[in-house]
CSV table of C-alpha atoms in Angstrom, one decimal:
chain,number,residue,atom,x,y,z
A,25,UNK,CA,-3.3,-12.6,2.5
A,26,UNK,CA,-3.8,-15.0,-0.4
A,27,UNK,CA,-0.1,-15.1,-1.4
A,28,UNK,CA,3.2,-14.2,0.1
A,29,UNK,CA,4.3,-10.8,-1.0
A,30,UNK,CA,7.9,-10.1,-2.1
A,31,UNK,CA,9.9,-7.9,0.2
A,32,UNK,CA,9.6,-5.1,-2.3
A,33,UNK,CA,5.8,-5.3,-2.4
A,34,UNK,CA,5.6,-5.6,1.4
A,35,UNK,CA,7.8,-2.5,1.8
A,36,UNK,CA,5.7,-0.5,-0.6
A,37,UNK,CA,2.6,-1.5,1.2
A,38,UNK,CA,4.2,-0.5,4.6
A,39,UNK,CA,5.0,2.9,3.2
A,40,UNK,CA,1.4,3.4,2.0
A,41,UNK,CA,0.0,2.2,5.4
A,42,UNK,CA,2.2,4.8,7.1
A,43,UNK,CA,1.0,7.4,4.7
A,44,UNK,CA,-2.6,6.5,5.4
A,45,UNK,CA,-2.4,5.9,9.2
A,46,UNK,CA,0.6,8.1,10.0
A,47,UNK,CA,1.8,5.6,12.6
A,48,UNK,CA,1.8,1.8,13.0
A,49,UNK,CA,3.4,-0.5,15.5
A,50,UNK,CA,6.0,-3.0,14.4
A,51,UNK,CA,3.9,-5.8,16.0
A,52,UNK,CA,0.8,-4.9,14.0
A,53,UNK,CA,2.8,-4.8,10.8
A,54,UNK,CA,4.4,-8.1,11.6
A,55,UNK,CA,1.1,-9.7,12.3
A,56,UNK,CA,-0.5,-8.2,9.2
A,57,UNK,CA,2.2,-9.6,6.9
A,58,UNK,CA,2.8,-12.8,8.8
A,59,UNK,CA,6.5,-12.0,9.3
A,60,UNK,CA,8.7,-11.5,12.3
A,61,UNK,CA,9.2,-8.1,14.1
A,62,UNK,CA,12.8,-8.3,13.0
A,63,UNK,CA,11.7,-8.5,9.3
A,64,UNK,CA,9.5,-5.4,9.8
A,65,UNK,CA,12.4,-3.6,11.5
A,66,UNK,CA,14.6,-4.4,8.5
A,67,UNK,CA,11.9,-3.2,6.1
A,68,UNK,CA,11.6,0.1,8.1
A,69,UNK,CA,15.3,0.6,8.1
A,70,UNK,CA,15.4,0.1,4.3
A,71,UNK,CA,12.5,2.4,3.7
A,72,UNK,CA,14.0,5.1,6.0
A,73,UNK,CA,16.8,5.5,3.4
A,74,UNK,CA,14.2,6.8,0.9
A,75,UNK,CA,11.4,8.3,3.0
A,76,UNK,CA,11.4,10.3,6.3
A,77,UNK,CA,10.4,7.4,8.5
A,78,UNK,CA,11.1,7.5,12.2
A,79,UNK,CA,10.6,5.0,14.9
A,80,UNK,CA,9.7,5.4,18.6
A,81,UNK,CA,10.0,2.7,21.3
A,82,UNK,CA,7.7,2.2,24.2
A,83,UNK,CA,3.9,2.0,24.7
A,84,UNK,CA,3.1,4.8,22.2
A,85,UNK,CA,5.9,3.6,19.8
A,86,UNK,CA,5.9,2.4,16.3
A,87,UNK,CA,7.0,3.6,12.9
A,88,UNK,CA,5.7,6.9,11.5
A,89,UNK,CA,6.3,9.4,8.7
A,90,UNK,CA,7.7,12.8,9.7
A,91,UNK,CA,5.1,15.6,9.2
A,92,UNK,CA,5.2,17.4,5.9
A,93,UNK,CA,6.1,14.3,3.9
A,94,UNK,CA,4.4,14.3,0.5
A,95,UNK,CA,1.5,11.9,0.7
A,96,UNK,CA,0.1,12.2,-2.8
A,97,UNK,CA,1.9,9.1,-4.0
A,98,UNK,CA,-0.1,6.0,-5.1
A,99,UNK,CA,0.4,2.4,-6.1
A,100,UNK,CA,-0.8,1.3,-9.5
A,101,UNK,CA,-3.5,-1.3,-9.6
A,102,UNK,CA,-2.3,-4.8,-9.4
A,103,UNK,CA,-3.2,-7.2,-12.2
A,104,UNK,CA,-5.7,-8.9,-9.8
A,105,UNK,CA,-7.3,-5.6,-8.8
A,106,UNK,CA,-7.6,-4.5,-12.5
A,107,UNK,CA,-9.1,-7.9,-13.4
A,108,UNK,CA,-11.6,-7.7,-10.6
A,109,UNK,CA,-12.7,-4.2,-11.7
A,110,UNK,CA,-13.1,-5.4,-15.3
A,111,UNK,CA,-15.2,-8.3,-14.2
A,112,UNK,CA,-17.4,-6.0,-12.1
A,113,UNK,CA,-18.0,-3.5,-15.0
A,114,UNK,CA,-20.9,-5.4,-16.7
A,115,UNK,CA,-22.7,-5.7,-13.3
A,116,UNK,CA,-23.1,-2.0,-12.6
A,117,UNK,CA,-24.9,0.9,-14.1
A,118,UNK,CA,-23.5,3.0,-16.9
A,119,UNK,CA,-22.3,5.9,-14.6
A,120,UNK,CA,-20.4,3.4,-12.4
A,121,UNK,CA,-19.0,1.7,-15.5
A,122,UNK,CA,-17.6,5.1,-16.6
A,123,UNK,CA,-16.1,5.6,-13.1
A,124,UNK,CA,-14.5,2.1,-13.1
A,125,UNK,CA,-13.1,2.8,-16.6
A,126,UNK,CA,-11.6,6.1,-15.3
A,127,UNK,CA,-10.0,4.3,-12.3
A,128,UNK,CA,-8.5,1.7,-14.6
A,129,UNK,CA,-7.2,4.2,-17.1
A,130,UNK,CA,-5.7,6.3,-14.3
A,131,UNK,CA,-4.2,3.6,-12.1
A,132,UNK,CA,-3.7,0.4,-14.2
A,133,UNK,CA,-0.1,-0.7,-14.9
A,134,UNK,CA,-1.0,-1.9,-18.4
A,135,UNK,CA,-2.4,1.6,-19.4
A,136,UNK,CA,-4.8,0.0,-21.8
A,137,UNK,CA,-7.9,2.0,-22.7
A,138,UNK,CA,-11.2,0.4,-21.6
């Protein structure tokens, strides 16, 4: 990672990782974010107050979302992601420019029209 995430950003990303993968080990999350297992356990404990996250110990253990949890949530584009897409627009064909503009309009935090 280029920069250190805030605990809020890391926790949101963990939630989205669990939504995408269904389960992830504490060790893998700790390695991914360059934090201790204990930090990840605190993050999971915090997130479990707001989402149905369970943990399981042992070889097949980790953190996972209970089945049936609504997975249609999304994170808005970060400023860096939006900036990258805007820089890429002139380098692609017109159809792809339209697609990038649609993505930016749909997911950008600034909600500015492109």
